[in-house]
CSV table of C-alpha atoms in Angstrom, one decimal:
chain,number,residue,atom,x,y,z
A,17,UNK,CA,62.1,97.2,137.4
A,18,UNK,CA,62.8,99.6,134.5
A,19,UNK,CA,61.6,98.8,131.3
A,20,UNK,CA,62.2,100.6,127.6
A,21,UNK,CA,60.9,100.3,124.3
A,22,UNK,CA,57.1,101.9,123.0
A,23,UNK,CA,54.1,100.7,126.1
A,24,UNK,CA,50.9,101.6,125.1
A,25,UNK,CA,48.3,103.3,128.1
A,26,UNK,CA,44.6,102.7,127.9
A,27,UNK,CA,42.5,105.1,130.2
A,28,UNK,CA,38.7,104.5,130.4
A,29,UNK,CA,35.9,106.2,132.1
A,30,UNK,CA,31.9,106.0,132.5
A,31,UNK,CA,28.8,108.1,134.1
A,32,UNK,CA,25.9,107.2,135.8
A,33,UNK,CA,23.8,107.5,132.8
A,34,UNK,CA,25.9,104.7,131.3
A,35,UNK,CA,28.1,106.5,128.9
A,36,UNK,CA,31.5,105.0,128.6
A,37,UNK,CA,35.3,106.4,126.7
A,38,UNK,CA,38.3,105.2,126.3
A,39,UNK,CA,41.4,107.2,125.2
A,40,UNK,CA,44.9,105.3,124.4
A,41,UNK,CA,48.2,106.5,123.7
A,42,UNK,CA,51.7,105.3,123.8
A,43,UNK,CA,55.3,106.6,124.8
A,44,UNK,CA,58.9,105.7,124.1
A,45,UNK,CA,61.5,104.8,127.0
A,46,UNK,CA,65.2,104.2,126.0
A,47,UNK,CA,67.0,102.9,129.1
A,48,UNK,CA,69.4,100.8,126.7
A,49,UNK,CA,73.3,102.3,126.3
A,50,UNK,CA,74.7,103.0,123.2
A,51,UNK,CA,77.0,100.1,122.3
A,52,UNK,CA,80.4,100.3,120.5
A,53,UNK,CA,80.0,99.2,116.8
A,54,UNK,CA,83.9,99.5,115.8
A,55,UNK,CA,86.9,101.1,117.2
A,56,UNK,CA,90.0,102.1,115.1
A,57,UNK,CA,92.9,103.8,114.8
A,58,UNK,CA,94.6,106.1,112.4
A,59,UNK,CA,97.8,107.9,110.9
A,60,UNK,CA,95.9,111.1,109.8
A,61,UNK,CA,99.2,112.9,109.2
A,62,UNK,CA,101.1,110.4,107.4
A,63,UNK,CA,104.0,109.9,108.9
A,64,UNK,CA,103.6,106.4,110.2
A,65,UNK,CA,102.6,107.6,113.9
A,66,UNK,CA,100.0,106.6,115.3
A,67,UNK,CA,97.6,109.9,116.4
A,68,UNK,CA,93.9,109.0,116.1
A,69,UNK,CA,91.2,106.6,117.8
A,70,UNK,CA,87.4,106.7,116.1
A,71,UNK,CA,84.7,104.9,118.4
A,72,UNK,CA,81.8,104.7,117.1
A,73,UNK,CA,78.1,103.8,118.4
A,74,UNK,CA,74.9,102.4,116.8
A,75,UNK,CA,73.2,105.8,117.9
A,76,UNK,CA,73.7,109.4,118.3
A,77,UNK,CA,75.4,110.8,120.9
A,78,UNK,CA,74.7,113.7,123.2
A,79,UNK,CA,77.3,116.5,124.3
A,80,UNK,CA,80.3,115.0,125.6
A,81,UNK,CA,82.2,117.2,128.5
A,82,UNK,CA,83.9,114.5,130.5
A,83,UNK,CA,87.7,115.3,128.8
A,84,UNK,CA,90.3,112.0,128.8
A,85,UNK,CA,89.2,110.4,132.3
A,86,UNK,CA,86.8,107.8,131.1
A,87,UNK,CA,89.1,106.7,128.6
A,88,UNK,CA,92.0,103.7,129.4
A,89,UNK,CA,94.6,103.1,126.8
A,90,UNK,CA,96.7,100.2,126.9
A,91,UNK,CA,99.7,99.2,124.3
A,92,UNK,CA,99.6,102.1,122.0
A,93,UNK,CA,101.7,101.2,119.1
A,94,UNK,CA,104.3,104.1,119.2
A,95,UNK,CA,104.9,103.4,123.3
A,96,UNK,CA,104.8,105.5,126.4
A,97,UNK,CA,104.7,109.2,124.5
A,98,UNK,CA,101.4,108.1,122.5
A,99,UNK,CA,98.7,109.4,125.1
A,100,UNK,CA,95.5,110.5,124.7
A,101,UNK,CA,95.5,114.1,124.6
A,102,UNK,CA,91.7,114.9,124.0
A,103,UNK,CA,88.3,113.3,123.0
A,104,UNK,CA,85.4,115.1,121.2
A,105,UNK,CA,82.1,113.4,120.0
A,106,UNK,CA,79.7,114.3,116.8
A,107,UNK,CA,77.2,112.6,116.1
A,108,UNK,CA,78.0,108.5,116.4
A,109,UNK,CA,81.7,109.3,116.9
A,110,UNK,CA,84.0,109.3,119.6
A,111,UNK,CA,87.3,110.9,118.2
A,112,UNK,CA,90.3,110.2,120.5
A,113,UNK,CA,93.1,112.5,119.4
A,114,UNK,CA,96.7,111.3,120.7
A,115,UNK,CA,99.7,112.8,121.5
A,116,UNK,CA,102.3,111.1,118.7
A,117,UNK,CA,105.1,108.3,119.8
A,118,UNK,CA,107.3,106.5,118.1
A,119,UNK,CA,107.0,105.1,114.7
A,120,UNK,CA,104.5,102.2,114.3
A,121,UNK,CA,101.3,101.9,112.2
A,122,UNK,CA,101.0,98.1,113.4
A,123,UNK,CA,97.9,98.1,116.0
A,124,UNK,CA,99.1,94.6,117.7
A,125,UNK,CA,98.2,94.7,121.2
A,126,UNK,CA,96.0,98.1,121.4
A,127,UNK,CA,93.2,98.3,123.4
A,128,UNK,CA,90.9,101.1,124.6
A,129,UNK,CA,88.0,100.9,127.3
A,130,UNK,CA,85.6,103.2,128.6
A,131,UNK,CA,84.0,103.6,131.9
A,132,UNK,CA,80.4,105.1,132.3
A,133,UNK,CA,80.3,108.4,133.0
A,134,UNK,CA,77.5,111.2,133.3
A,135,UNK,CA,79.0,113.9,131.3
A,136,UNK,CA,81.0,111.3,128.9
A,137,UNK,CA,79.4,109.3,125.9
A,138,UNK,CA,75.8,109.3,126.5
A,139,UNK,CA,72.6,109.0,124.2
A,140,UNK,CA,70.1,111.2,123.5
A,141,UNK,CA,68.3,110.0,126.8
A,142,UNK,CA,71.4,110.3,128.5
A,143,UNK,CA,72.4,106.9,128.8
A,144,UNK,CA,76.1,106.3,129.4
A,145,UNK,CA,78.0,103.9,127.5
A,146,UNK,CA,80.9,101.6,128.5
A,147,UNK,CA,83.2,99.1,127.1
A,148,UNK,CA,85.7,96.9,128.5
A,149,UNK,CA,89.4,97.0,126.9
A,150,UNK,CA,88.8,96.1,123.4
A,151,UNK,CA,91.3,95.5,120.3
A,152,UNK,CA,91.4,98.2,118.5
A,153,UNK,CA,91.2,97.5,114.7
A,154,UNK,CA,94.1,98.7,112.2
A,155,UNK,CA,93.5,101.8,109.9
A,156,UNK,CA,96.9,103.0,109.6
A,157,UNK,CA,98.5,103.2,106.6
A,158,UNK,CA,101.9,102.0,106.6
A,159,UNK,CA,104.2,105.0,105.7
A,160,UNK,CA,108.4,104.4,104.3
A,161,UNK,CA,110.5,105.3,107.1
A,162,UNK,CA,114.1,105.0,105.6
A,163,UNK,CA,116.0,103.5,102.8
A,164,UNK,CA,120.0,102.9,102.7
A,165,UNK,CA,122.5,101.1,100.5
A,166,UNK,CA,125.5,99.4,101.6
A,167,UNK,CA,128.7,98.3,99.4
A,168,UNK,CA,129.2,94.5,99.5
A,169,UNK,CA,132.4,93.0,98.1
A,170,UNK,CA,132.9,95.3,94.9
A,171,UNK,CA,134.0,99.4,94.5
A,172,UNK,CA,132.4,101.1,97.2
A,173,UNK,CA,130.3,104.0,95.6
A,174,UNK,CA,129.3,102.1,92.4
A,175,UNK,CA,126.3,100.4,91.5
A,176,UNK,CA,127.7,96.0,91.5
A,177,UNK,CA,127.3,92.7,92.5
A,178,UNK,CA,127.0,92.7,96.5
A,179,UNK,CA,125.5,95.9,97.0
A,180,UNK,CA,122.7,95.9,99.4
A,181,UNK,CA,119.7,97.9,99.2
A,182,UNK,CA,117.3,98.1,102.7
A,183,UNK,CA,113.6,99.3,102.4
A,184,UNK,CA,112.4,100.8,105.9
A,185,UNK,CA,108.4,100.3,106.2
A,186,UNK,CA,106.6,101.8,109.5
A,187,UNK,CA,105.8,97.9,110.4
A,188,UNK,CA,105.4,94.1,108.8
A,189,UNK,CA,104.6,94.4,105.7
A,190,UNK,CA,102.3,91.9,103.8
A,191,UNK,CA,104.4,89.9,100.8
A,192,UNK,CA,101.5,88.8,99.1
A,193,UNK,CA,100.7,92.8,98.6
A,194,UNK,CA,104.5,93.2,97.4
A,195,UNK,CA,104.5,90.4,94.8
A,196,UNK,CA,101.4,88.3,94.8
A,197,UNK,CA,102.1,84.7,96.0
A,198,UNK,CA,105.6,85.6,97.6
A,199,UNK,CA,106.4,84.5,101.1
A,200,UNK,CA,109.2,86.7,101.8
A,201,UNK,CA,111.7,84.3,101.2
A,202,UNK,CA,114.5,85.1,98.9
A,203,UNK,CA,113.0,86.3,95.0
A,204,UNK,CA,115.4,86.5,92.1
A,205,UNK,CA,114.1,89.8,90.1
A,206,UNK,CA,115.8,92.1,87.7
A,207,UNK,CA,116.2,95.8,88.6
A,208,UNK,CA,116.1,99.0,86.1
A,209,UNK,CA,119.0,101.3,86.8
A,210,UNK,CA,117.7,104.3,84.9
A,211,UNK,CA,120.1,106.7,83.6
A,212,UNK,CA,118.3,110.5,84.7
A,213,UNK,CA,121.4,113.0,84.7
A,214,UNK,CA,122.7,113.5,88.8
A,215,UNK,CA,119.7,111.6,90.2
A,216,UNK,CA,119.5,108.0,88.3
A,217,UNK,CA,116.8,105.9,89.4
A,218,UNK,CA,116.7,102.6,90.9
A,219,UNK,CA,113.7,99.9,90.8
A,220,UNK,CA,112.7,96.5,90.8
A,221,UNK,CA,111.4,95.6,86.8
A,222,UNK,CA,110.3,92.4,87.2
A,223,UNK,CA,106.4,92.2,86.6
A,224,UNK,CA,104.1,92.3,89.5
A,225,UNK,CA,106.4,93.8,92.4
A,226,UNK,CA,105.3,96.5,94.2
A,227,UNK,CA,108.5,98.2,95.7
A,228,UNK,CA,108.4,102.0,94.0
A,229,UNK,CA,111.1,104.0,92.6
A,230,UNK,CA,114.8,104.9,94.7
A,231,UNK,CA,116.1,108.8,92.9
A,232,UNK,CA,120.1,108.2,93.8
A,233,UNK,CA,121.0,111.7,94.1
A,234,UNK,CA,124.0,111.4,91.7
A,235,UNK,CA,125.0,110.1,88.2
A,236,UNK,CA,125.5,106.2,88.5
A,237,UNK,CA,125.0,104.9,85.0
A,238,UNK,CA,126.0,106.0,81.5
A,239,UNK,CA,123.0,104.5,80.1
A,240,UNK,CA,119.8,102.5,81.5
A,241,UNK,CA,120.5,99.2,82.3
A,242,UNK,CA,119.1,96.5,83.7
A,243,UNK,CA,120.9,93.6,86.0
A,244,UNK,CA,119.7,91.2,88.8
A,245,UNK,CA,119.3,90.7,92.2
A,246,UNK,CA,117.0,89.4,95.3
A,247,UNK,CA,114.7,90.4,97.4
A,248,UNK,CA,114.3,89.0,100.6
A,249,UNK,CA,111.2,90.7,103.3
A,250,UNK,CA,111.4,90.2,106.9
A,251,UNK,CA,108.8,92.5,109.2
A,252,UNK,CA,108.9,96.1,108.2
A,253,UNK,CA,112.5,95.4,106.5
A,254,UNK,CA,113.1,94.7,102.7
A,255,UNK,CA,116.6,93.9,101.3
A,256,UNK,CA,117.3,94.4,97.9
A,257,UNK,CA,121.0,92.4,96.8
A,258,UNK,CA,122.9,92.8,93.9
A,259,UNK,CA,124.0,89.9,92.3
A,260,UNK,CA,125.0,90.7,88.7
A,261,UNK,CA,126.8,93.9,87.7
A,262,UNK,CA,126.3,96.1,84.2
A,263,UNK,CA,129.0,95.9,82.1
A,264,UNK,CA,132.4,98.1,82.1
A,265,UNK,CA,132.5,101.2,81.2
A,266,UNK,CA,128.8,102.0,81.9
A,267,UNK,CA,128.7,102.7,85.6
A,268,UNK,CA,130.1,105.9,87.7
A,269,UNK,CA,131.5,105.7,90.9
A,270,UNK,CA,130.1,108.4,93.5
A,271,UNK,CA,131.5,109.9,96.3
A,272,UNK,CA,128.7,111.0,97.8
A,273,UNK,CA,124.6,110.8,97.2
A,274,UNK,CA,121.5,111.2,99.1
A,275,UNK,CA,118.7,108.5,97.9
A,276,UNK,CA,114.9,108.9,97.6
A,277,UNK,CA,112.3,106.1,97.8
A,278,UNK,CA,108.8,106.6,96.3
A,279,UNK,CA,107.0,103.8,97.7
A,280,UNK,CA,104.2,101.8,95.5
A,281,UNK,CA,100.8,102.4,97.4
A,282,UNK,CA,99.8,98.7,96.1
A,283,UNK,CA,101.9,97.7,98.4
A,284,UNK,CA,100.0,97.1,102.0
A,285,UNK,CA,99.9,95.7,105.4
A,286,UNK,CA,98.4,92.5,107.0
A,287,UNK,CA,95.5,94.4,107.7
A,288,UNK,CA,94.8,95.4,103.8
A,289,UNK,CA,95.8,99.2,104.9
A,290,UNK,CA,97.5,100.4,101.3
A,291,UNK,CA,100.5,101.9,101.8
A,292,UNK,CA,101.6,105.7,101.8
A,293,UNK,CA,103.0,106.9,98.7
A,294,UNK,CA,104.7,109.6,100.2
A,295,UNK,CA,108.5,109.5,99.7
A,296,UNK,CA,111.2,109.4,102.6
A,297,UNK,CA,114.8,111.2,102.0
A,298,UNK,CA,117.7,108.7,103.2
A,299,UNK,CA,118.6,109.7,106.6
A,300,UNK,CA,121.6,110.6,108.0
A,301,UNK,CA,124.4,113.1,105.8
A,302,UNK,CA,125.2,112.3,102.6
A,303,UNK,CA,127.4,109.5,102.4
A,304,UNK,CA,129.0,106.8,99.7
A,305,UNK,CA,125.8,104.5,99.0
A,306,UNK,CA,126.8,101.5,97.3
């Protein structure tokens, strides 16, 4: 049987004249693997793909040459491209770098395992560690991927009752984190139109929501006003509806724009991850928003 942990060794000897010793000493055995204390996953770029694993161990680890075999991904949130590309361990860590997929900071079903191997994740006594496929826990900041407007029933290019605004997040966002108590469900708020020369700014001025600031690209208003609308969230999509109009004679109608939408970093996933506040440019050509 193999044993580990501190034994202590007596030795003992005597002559013929009677004259006995005794010396005693102990040593250390570690036959125990390193276990997995959390596993995790990261957007270290940004951009709302997925691109990093960290695993790490209640003890430090020993030089790790064993590359990608040991290592089973399954259900990596931005699909078949996001592979694992390379692994490198320092001290209790176990970086996983991954080749990026699709768009998608929502860990749902990931899970990573790892088989024992002797030149893969061992401890200082060379022990090799292994897990079976675990959840791996959410780190990923959720990132804006788009935003667009659409004309409703009123004059397409202008700013009026109708118009639809739609927030892109990189996956379901939390409402609580938008507007503390909201469901999702359908919020009258009043919105800011802010008068700022060929780039007039859009947001939500109702106290407490968390949505950041939409530059138009173009001249919409004469002067700031303010009118109302809804919100409405559902998964990583937020509408914002029109439903009063500023008065004639203060709004432009554009041709053409291209929005940007700096995102609120109060605003976070189910996880508590806070979100990016780096902006996204409207995608797509220019085109008449509203």
């Amino acid at each position: 049987m193999r044993w580990s942990g501190s034994k202590t060794f007596t030795t003992s000897a005597s002559d013929n004249l009677g004259f006995a010793t005794s010396q005693s000493d102990s040593a250390t055995v570690d036959n125990t693997a390193p276990t997995l204390s959390t596993l995790q996953m990261f957007d270290t770029e940004d951009d709302g793909k997925v691109d990093q694993v960290k695993a790490t161990f209640g003890e430090t680890l020993t030089a790790y040459s064993a590359g990608t075999a040991p290592w089973s991904l399954a259900n990596a949130p931005g699909g078949a491209p996001n592979t694992l590309a390379s692994v490198s361990v320092a001290t209790t860590v176990a970086t996983l770098t991954l080749n990026e997929g699709t768009v998608n900071t929502a860990s749902g079903s990931f899970s990573v395992a790892l088989a024992a191997n002797v030149d893969g994740v061992r401890d200082l006594a060379g022990n090799q560690a292994s897990f079976s496929s675990t959840a791996v826990a959410d780190k990923a900041a959720p990132v804006a991927v788009d935003v667009q407007a659409a004309n409703g029933t009123g004059t397409a290019g202008r700013i009026d009752s109708g118009d639809v605004v739609t927030y892109t997040f990189s996956e379901a966002m939390s409402a609580s984190s938008i507007k503390s108590g909201w469901s999702g469900a359908a919020l009258a708020v009043t919105v800011a139109l802010g008068s700022n020369g060929t780039n007039d700014t859009v947001s939500v001025s109702t106290a407490g929501v968390n949505l950041g600031t939409i530059g138009t690209g173009a001249n919409y208003v004469k002067s700031d006003r303010t009118v109302n609308a809804t919100i409405a969230l559902s998964g990583a999509m937020l509408t914002l509806t029109f439903t009063s109009t500023a008065p004639n004679g203060q709004l432009n109608t554009v041709a053409s724009s291209t929005m940007v939408w700096t995102p609120s970093a109060s605003a976070a996933d189910p996880a508590g991850n806070a979100m990016s506040g780096t902006s996204v440019t409207q995608s797509g050509a220019p085109k008449r928003n509203f």
